[in-house]
Amino acid sequence: MSVQAISVTRSWSTRHAEKKRRMEAVRTWMDGPILQADRILDALHLLIQSGDRIVIEGDNQKQADFLSRSLAKADPKKLHDLHLIISSISRPEHLTLFELGIAKKVDFAFAALGLRVAQLLEDGVLEIGAIHTYVELYARLFLDLTPNVVLVCAEEADREGNLYTGPNTEDTPVIVESAAFHDGIVVVQVNRIVDKLPRVDIPSSWIDVVVESDRPYVIEPLFTRDPRKITDLQILMGMMVIRGVYERHQVHSLNHGIGFSTAAIELLLPTYGESLGLRGKICEHWAINPHPTLIPAIESGWIKSIHCFGSEVGMSDYIRARPDIFFNGSDGSMRSNRVLCQLVGQYAIDAFIGSTLQLDGDANSSTVTAGRITGHGGAANMGHDPHGRRHASPAWLDLKADPSPMVRGRKIVVQAVETFVKGDTPAFVETLDAVEVGRKAGMPIAPVMIYGEDVSHVVTEEGIAYLYKTEGIEERRRAIAAVAGISPIGLRAKPEETAALRRRGVVAYPEDIGVQRLSAKRSLLAARSMEDLVAWSGDLYKPPARFRSW
């Protein structure tokens, strides 16, 4: 029996034809790929259609703000119900789009404007598709969230449309590829249009429209922490991490989340770490933004390499002068790549240490709290134990629970949190606010950032809970309670049970690991001010104005 082919007339290039139609509509305002800046709003009205999926480059540092500000001026009668895809909701106009009805639905990873997001969600003005991790969101751009139009930014373009992204390449290539290779439209704002670029980071064949913005794109010094604000409590926690986690497990590769507790660790390496003889034994390879508080550790020979998600304001000259440490392009400036660095943090590093706003009795955590929807960013990518890892390291093997060759190692995932986040607000809670927030928002699962099953250690000012050593869920809960202070979770702890856990090494207080509480003073930091960091850098580090007190 034969099957006869049925002839069906069908176009297989509808996306291509639609892109061509839209581009032809704006061609009269363009010189090659260069669009007249005063025509940007007119062009957006024609390049974008209601209901389109739109990516705006807005990560946690670099913002395509000229394009987002221009889009917020669109006529809601002409342009409405857009599906916005954005890694970080960081600019006021990102949410103005929803208030005006220009956008309706959003898929994102992080929201610096979490309070406003929560209010718009409650008011029914904004609909959330999902709160992603960074890598998850980027991946979906090549699957079921393929964009119709992307709005990105770069340092410079030449007149053919080639792009130079400078040190803040970050998300730009992956966003551009998701559109350029599937007949989406790529619109780029640049700080300058020049005749010759320092290097070509993205070729003109991927780019459709280039517009010179009214001012340089916004970039935030998100990872800068003033050493003056590091407290003795954070120094104590940093000492415990160095002694009770990094030294104990021989952690050679790692990521630090943002915060003063991790900044304290970085500034303790050349002092406290040196006194323990740990240089060359821990903390050599990093997947991290160029934190200024890493400068003393770099200068004193602790760090061998750093791969970065993005750059940091004021660090460019220092990075250029340290090519053995950083990944730099042919022009000498740093090359960042958020996607690749997230993958490094997910699969290659030995340890991740982060913090959170809330932690429950099972070590589940979230930065989504009542009235505030912040999101996950990259913490969920790096703060989990990836079952796909196959290479071994001493730290990874050290957490094996069984010597069998068929049992894999485990990534070190540390939650370092003070028992009270501020005032009388406990960090340790009976139930995460995220559970109720998710229920009210109609989310199928609660927006948990890091699941407790992935957490190997909890560090507080009270001590360390070595959760990977616990036998069963009840003992795990007792270990967490033992370091949770006088929070609702900590009040569950029973002295006799805690004493037994300490004898077995499941819980360690500072004195159990040789950390002297009274030694936790600011004098132990390698740098105690921004001026100290500048001095360590040989005047190469140029702090942003708001961090200068001189």
XYZ file of C-alpha atoms in Angstrom:
550
model
C 0.000 0.000 0.000
C 1.477 3.332 -1.026
C 0.927 6.699 0.564
C 0.392 9.522 -1.881
C 1.786 12.899 -0.866
C -0.827 15.603 -0.440
C 0.154 18.896 -1.991
C -0.551 21.815 0.351
C 0.149 25.405 -0.555
C 1.884 26.999 2.391
C 4.376 29.758 2.977
C 7.391 28.715 5.020
C 8.791 32.225 5.340
C 6.053 34.239 7.030
C 8.399 35.604 9.691
C 10.877 36.696 7.044
C 8.154 38.386 4.981
C 6.759 40.180 8.019
C 10.199 41.434 9.041
C 10.799 42.715 5.505
C 7.452 44.524 5.508
C 8.152 46.268 8.810
C 11.694 47.247 7.848
C 10.527 48.726 4.530
C 8.130 50.969 6.452
C 11.015 52.764 8.209
C 13.581 52.694 5.408
C 13.077 56.338 4.400
C 14.395 57.480 7.805
C 17.542 55.388 7.577
C 21.001 55.690 6.068
C 22.005 52.037 5.763
C 21.355 50.640 9.265
C 21.516 54.103 10.903
C 18.159 55.539 11.986
C 17.634 59.255 12.548
C 17.401 59.638 16.338
C 14.433 62.012 16.154
C 12.467 59.295 14.332
C 12.851 56.619 17.003
C 9.264 56.821 18.290
C 7.818 56.794 14.772
C 10.014 53.806 13.964
C 8.966 51.860 17.065
C 5.304 52.355 16.129
C 6.019 50.636 12.801
C 8.601 48.042 13.815
C 6.510 46.739 16.722
C 2.921 45.537 16.589
C 0.413 45.006 19.381
C 0.788 41.597 20.995
C 4.443 41.228 19.983
C 7.037 39.611 22.220
C 9.615 42.303 22.962
C 12.976 41.971 24.684
C 14.375 45.101 26.313
C 17.968 44.805 27.420
C 17.676 45.646 31.079
C 19.915 43.429 33.146
C 20.992 44.231 36.677
C 23.627 46.716 35.460
C 23.314 47.755 31.812
C 20.121 49.376 30.525
C 18.903 50.130 26.987
C 17.275 53.163 28.562
C 16.964 55.414 25.481
C 14.908 52.712 23.788
C 12.822 51.902 26.878
C 12.134 55.619 27.472
C 11.141 55.989 23.831
C 8.845 52.969 23.938
C 7.109 54.380 27.022
C 6.096 57.398 24.874
C 4.234 55.174 22.395
C 0.531 55.690 21.752
C -1.350 52.919 23.638
C -4.059 53.080 20.964
C -1.486 52.089 18.347
C 0.683 49.813 20.484
C -0.698 47.726 23.320
C -0.687 44.317 25.023
C 2.999 43.718 24.411
C 4.625 40.683 26.034
C 7.771 42.077 27.653
C 10.750 39.765 28.213
C 13.428 41.338 30.389
C 16.103 39.919 32.625
C 15.786 42.690 35.228
C 12.981 45.189 35.807
C 15.182 48.080 36.837
C 13.966 51.280 35.196
C 10.779 53.232 36.091
C 9.634 53.200 32.469
C 9.748 49.404 32.411
C 6.668 49.473 34.635
C 5.188 52.616 33.081
C 4.677 50.454 29.982
C 2.199 48.374 31.994
C 0.480 51.333 33.645
C -0.205 52.803 30.198
C -1.389 49.493 28.744
C 1.448 49.365 26.208
C 2.588 46.089 27.805
C 0.442 43.476 29.528
C 2.532 40.380 30.297
C 6.102 40.023 31.552
C 8.610 37.209 31.871
C 11.636 38.232 33.939
C 14.414 37.031 36.247
C 14.967 39.868 38.701
C 13.140 43.047 39.698
C 14.993 45.883 41.378
C 11.586 47.593 41.537
C 10.003 44.713 43.416
C 7.580 46.828 45.471
C 6.050 48.412 42.373
C 5.859 45.062 40.573
C 3.901 43.611 43.487
C 1.459 46.526 43.482
C 0.832 46.359 39.715
C 0.296 42.615 39.972
C -2.225 43.088 42.782
C -4.006 45.801 40.759
C -4.324 43.468 37.762
C -2.299 45.820 35.559
C 0.546 43.364 35.069
C 0.512 39.644 34.330
C 3.528 37.471 35.140
C 4.348 34.620 32.787
C 7.088 33.263 35.068
C 9.900 34.413 37.329
C 13.003 32.784 35.853
C 16.653 32.358 36.533
C 18.837 34.233 34.041
C 19.937 31.150 32.117
C 16.394 29.795 32.033
C 15.050 33.036 30.577
C 17.768 33.240 27.920
C 17.176 29.625 26.961
C 13.484 30.245 26.352
C 14.353 33.023 23.880
C 15.453 30.183 21.596
C 12.402 28.025 22.233
C 8.908 29.243 23.085
C 9.627 32.932 23.841
C 11.294 33.819 20.535
C 11.030 37.617 20.231
C 9.587 39.662 17.404
C 11.737 42.690 18.257
C 14.690 43.185 20.611
C 15.920 46.507 21.962
C 19.556 46.384 23.097
C 22.498 48.702 23.719
C 26.201 48.928 22.911
C 29.090 51.337 23.312
C 29.705 52.106 19.653
C 28.648 51.186 16.122
C 30.314 51.884 12.832
C 28.327 53.045 9.808
C 27.844 49.487 8.588
C 26.208 48.483 11.857
C 29.022 46.483 13.465
C 28.941 46.806 17.253
C 31.533 47.339 19.953
C 30.081 46.415 23.339
C 33.075 47.383 25.478
C 33.514 45.691 28.862
C 29.764 45.344 29.376
C 28.930 42.797 26.704
C 26.809 40.906 29.250
C 23.480 39.787 27.706
C 23.736 41.548 24.352
C 24.957 38.693 22.073
C 22.429 36.127 23.273
C 19.526 38.579 22.983
C 20.598 39.636 19.499
C 21.030 36.047 18.298
C 17.557 35.053 19.452
C 16.072 37.607 17.052
C 18.646 37.817 14.270
C 18.609 34.094 13.532
C 14.822 33.748 13.497
C 13.700 36.810 11.537
C 13.172 39.079 14.491
C 14.125 42.749 14.329
C 17.227 43.952 16.199
C 17.271 47.606 17.285
C 20.406 48.916 19.000
C 21.027 52.157 20.828
C 24.691 53.155 20.888
C 26.560 55.864 22.732
C 28.461 56.839 19.577
C 28.540 56.145 15.855
C 32.168 56.086 14.707
C 34.181 55.381 11.593
C 36.375 52.688 13.170
C 35.692 50.412 16.127
C 38.286 49.230 18.704
C 37.063 45.707 17.944
C 33.942 44.096 16.475
C 31.940 42.233 19.100
C 28.714 41.725 17.117
C 28.703 41.774 13.284
C 26.496 44.061 11.238
C 24.761 41.088 9.594
C 22.953 40.488 12.909
C 21.779 44.107 13.239
C 18.819 45.855 11.610
C 18.569 49.326 13.150
C 21.186 51.463 14.918
C 20.305 54.720 16.648
C 22.591 57.074 18.527
C 21.058 57.745 21.943
C 20.611 61.122 23.591
C 23.013 60.145 26.373
C 25.194 57.125 27.285
C 23.248 54.090 28.421
C 22.789 53.669 32.147
C 25.082 51.309 34.028
C 24.772 50.799 37.771
C 27.640 50.049 40.232
C 25.614 47.168 41.617
C 28.487 45.198 43.108
C 30.346 47.996 44.892
C 30.329 47.777 48.687
C 31.906 50.419 50.921
C 34.141 48.645 53.473
C 33.140 51.269 56.048
C 29.725 49.643 56.294
C 30.981 46.138 57.071
C 30.077 45.235 60.644
C 31.905 43.143 63.243
C 29.088 40.580 62.975
C 29.696 40.201 59.234
C 33.425 39.874 59.882
C 32.722 37.065 62.364
C 30.613 35.252 59.775
C 33.344 35.770 57.186
C 35.932 34.220 59.492
C 33.662 31.216 60.029
C 33.188 30.745 56.282
C 36.934 30.882 55.623
C 37.761 28.486 58.452
C 34.718 26.242 58.560
C 33.848 25.990 54.846
C 36.619 27.125 52.491
C 39.542 25.661 54.453
C 37.687 22.532 55.547
C 36.550 21.592 52.036
C 39.505 22.989 50.027
C 37.364 25.346 47.990
C 39.390 26.503 44.992
C 36.659 27.856 42.684
C 33.652 29.852 43.779
C 31.071 32.567 43.374
C 30.097 35.200 45.922
C 26.659 36.762 45.908
C 26.199 40.474 46.500
C 26.383 41.716 50.077
C 28.485 42.978 52.938
C 28.966 39.488 54.392
C 30.690 38.280 51.224
C 32.596 41.579 50.905
C 33.925 40.873 54.402
C 35.210 37.461 53.279
C 36.981 39.029 50.303
C 38.710 41.572 52.547
C 39.653 38.934 55.129
C 41.559 36.702 52.709
C 44.794 38.789 52.701
C 44.725 39.112 56.507
C 42.896 36.364 58.368
C 43.292 33.878 55.513
C 46.995 34.663 55.288
C 47.406 34.078 59.029
C 46.002 30.575 58.525
C 48.466 29.855 55.703
C 45.676 29.394 53.164
C 47.018 31.374 50.197
C 47.348 28.978 47.265
C 45.051 26.468 48.972
C 41.624 28.142 48.595
C 39.750 30.802 46.577
C 41.910 30.864 43.431
C 39.352 30.837 40.601
C 36.227 33.013 40.594
C 33.041 33.448 38.578
C 32.060 36.899 39.786
C 31.701 40.517 38.775
C 34.843 42.588 39.381
C 34.048 43.484 42.995
C 36.313 46.318 44.158
C 36.636 44.473 47.477
C 38.547 41.752 45.599
C 41.401 44.166 44.820
C 43.465 43.425 47.963
C 43.172 39.648 47.398
C 44.264 40.087 43.769
C 47.183 42.334 44.688
C 48.405 39.983 47.424
C 48.481 36.979 45.106
C 45.418 35.046 46.232
C 43.484 35.039 42.964
C 44.536 33.386 39.698
C 41.546 34.097 37.456
C 38.175 35.886 37.380
C 35.493 35.488 34.739
C 32.778 38.133 34.942
C 29.040 38.404 34.268
C 29.457 42.123 33.645
C 31.792 44.953 34.531
C 31.633 47.418 37.415
C 31.771 51.196 37.268
C 35.262 52.495 37.990
C 37.064 49.183 37.522
C 37.942 49.474 33.812
C 41.508 50.803 34.199
C 42.308 48.280 36.907
C 40.979 45.371 34.834
C 42.924 46.533 31.777
C 46.108 46.536 33.877
C 45.552 42.969 35.169
C 45.075 40.800 32.040
C 46.514 37.731 33.796
C 43.489 37.809 36.087
C 40.605 38.958 33.886
C 39.332 37.841 30.461
C 40.095 40.807 28.189
C 39.498 41.471 24.518
C 42.035 42.418 21.880
C 41.649 46.112 22.728
C 42.583 45.419 26.365
C 39.156 46.019 27.861
C 37.321 43.266 29.701
C 34.978 40.884 27.885
C 32.009 39.887 30.003
C 29.349 37.326 29.157
C 26.470 36.805 31.557
C 25.257 33.540 30.030
C 28.648 31.839 29.975
C 29.533 33.112 33.434
C 26.222 31.817 34.772
C 27.089 28.411 33.308
C 30.511 28.591 34.951
C 28.750 29.319 38.211
C 26.293 26.520 37.661
C 28.594 23.678 36.616
C 32.260 24.550 37.119
C 32.665 26.111 40.558
C 33.128 24.261 43.847
C 31.055 26.598 45.988
C 28.396 29.266 45.917
C 27.712 31.535 48.872
C 24.751 33.848 48.934
C 22.277 35.480 51.224
C 18.537 35.955 51.285
C 15.711 37.882 52.912
C 13.932 34.840 54.334
C 14.889 31.258 55.188
C 12.453 28.686 56.545
C 13.076 25.749 58.846
C 13.958 23.487 55.901
C 16.459 26.017 54.437
C 14.190 27.005 51.544
C 14.808 30.668 50.751
C 13.370 33.533 48.758
C 13.788 37.253 48.196
C 10.083 37.426 47.291
C 8.422 38.772 50.420
C 5.041 40.283 51.294
C 4.488 43.286 49.030
C 7.806 42.832 47.221
C 8.460 40.620 44.186
C 12.193 40.701 43.582
C 12.840 37.508 41.644
C 15.756 35.120 41.481
C 18.433 36.491 39.126
C 21.391 34.128 38.956
C 21.338 32.817 42.530
C 19.106 29.893 41.639
C 21.458 28.874 38.803
C 24.540 28.926 40.995
C 22.866 27.993 44.271
C 21.895 24.457 43.403
C 23.622 21.118 43.044
C 23.681 20.400 39.282
C 23.260 16.701 38.647
C 24.837 17.081 35.224
C 28.312 17.770 36.628
C 30.855 15.017 35.948
C 34.305 16.502 36.727
C 35.669 15.995 40.230
C 37.436 18.367 42.617
C 38.496 17.923 46.251
C 35.658 20.146 47.472
C 33.034 18.349 45.354
C 34.219 14.940 46.534
C 34.443 16.037 50.162
C 30.654 16.182 50.455
C 30.112 12.609 49.230
C 27.949 10.727 51.705
C 28.994 7.311 50.406
C 32.461 6.139 49.204
C 30.927 4.072 46.400
C 32.264 4.985 42.915
C 28.628 5.173 41.757
C 27.840 8.008 44.155
C 28.584 11.469 42.819
C 30.035 14.410 44.700
C 28.134 17.502 45.692
C 28.410 21.225 45.130
C 28.811 23.415 48.204
C 25.837 25.778 48.498
C 26.047 28.147 51.463
C 23.373 30.446 52.792
C 25.058 33.112 54.928
C 22.450 35.157 56.735
C 22.202 37.120 59.954
C 19.381 35.786 62.110
C 17.596 39.152 61.918
C 17.741 41.062 58.638
C 17.032 44.424 60.269
C 15.630 45.540 63.582
C 13.190 42.965 64.878
C 12.515 41.327 61.496
C 13.725 37.715 61.615
C 15.389 36.152 58.581
C 14.328 32.688 59.804
C 10.558 32.248 59.470
C 8.008 29.474 59.865
C 6.713 29.894 56.287
C 8.205 31.916 53.445
C 6.128 34.922 52.359
C 6.722 33.593 48.846
C 4.145 30.863 49.447
C 1.308 33.348 49.988
C 2.579 35.716 47.287
C 2.589 32.853 44.802
C -0.905 31.774 45.817
C -2.347 35.270 45.428
C -0.647 35.718 42.047
C -1.977 32.399 40.777
C 1.510 30.961 40.328
C 1.543 27.151 39.986
C 4.530 26.939 42.365
C 5.803 29.304 45.046
C 8.644 31.589 43.848
C 11.385 29.906 45.882
C 14.885 31.149 45.051
C 17.006 28.291 46.427
C 15.430 25.041 47.598
C 16.571 23.703 50.938
C 17.500 20.331 49.482
C 20.319 22.048 47.573
C 21.729 23.914 50.582
C 24.762 22.195 52.118
C 25.648 24.795 54.774
C 23.841 27.535 56.687
C 26.085 30.161 58.294
C 24.853 32.751 60.804
C 26.507 34.812 63.519
C 25.676 31.887 65.829
C 27.543 29.197 63.902
C 27.528 26.783 60.961
C 24.981 24.060 60.237
C 26.604 21.361 58.082
C 23.346 20.209 56.521
C 25.000 17.691 54.198
C 25.956 15.681 57.301
C 22.447 15.405 58.696
C 20.597 12.127 58.827
C 17.005 12.742 57.832
C 14.766 15.779 57.621
C 14.186 16.105 61.373
C 17.899 16.270 62.177
C 18.307 18.777 59.355
C 15.663 20.967 60.964
C 17.342 20.700 64.349
C 20.687 21.755 62.823
C 19.115 24.840 61.233
C 17.361 25.746 64.489
C 20.675 25.471 66.350
C 22.128 28.408 64.400
C 18.940 30.461 63.996
C 19.334 32.501 67.196
C 16.170 33.781 68.871
C 14.139 33.777 65.665
C 10.906 31.709 65.494
C 12.941 28.818 64.064
C 15.787 29.228 66.550
C 13.432 29.032 69.508
C 12.714 25.408 68.539
C 16.281 24.405 69.391
C 16.794 22.257 72.500
C 20.156 22.617 74.287
C 20.705 18.872 74.667
C 20.016 18.229 70.964
C 22.282 21.084 69.898
C 25.060 19.770 72.142
C 24.772 16.346 70.501
C 24.932 17.904 67.022
C 28.057 19.838 67.998
C 29.753 16.690 69.270
C 29.123 15.008 65.914
C 30.289 18.040 63.911
C 26.869 18.601 62.335
C 26.764 22.029 63.986
C 29.815 24.146 64.810
C 29.946 27.305 66.845
C 32.905 29.675 66.336
C 34.907 28.189 69.196
C 34.429 24.685 67.737
C 36.405 25.630 64.617
C 39.018 27.840 66.265
C 37.419 31.208 65.478
C 37.801 33.753 68.246
C 34.692 35.915 68.502
C 36.599 38.812 70.069
C 38.992 38.888 67.081
C 36.163 39.810 64.710
C 36.991 43.495 64.438
C 37.159 45.909 61.515
C 40.895 46.209 62.060
C 41.144 42.725 60.533
C 39.945 43.914 57.110
C 42.583 44.436 54.422
C 40.789 47.657 53.414
C 38.505 49.628 55.689
C 37.440 52.381 53.287
C 37.059 53.192 49.607
C 40.293 55.185 49.857
C 42.069 52.021 50.996
C 40.778 50.147 47.933
C 42.055 52.923 45.657
C 45.447 52.754 47.350
C 45.600 48.955 46.967
C 44.871 49.382 43.236
C 47.695 51.866 42.723
C 45.095 54.547 41.919
C 43.730 52.481 39.020
C 40.327 52.013 40.660
C 38.059 55.051 40.184
C 35.065 54.772 42.556
C 31.760 56.281 41.426
C 31.120 59.749 42.850
C 28.566 58.594 45.397
C 31.162 56.328 47.005
C 33.759 59.080 47.328
C 34.186 60.924 50.602
C 37.330 62.804 49.597
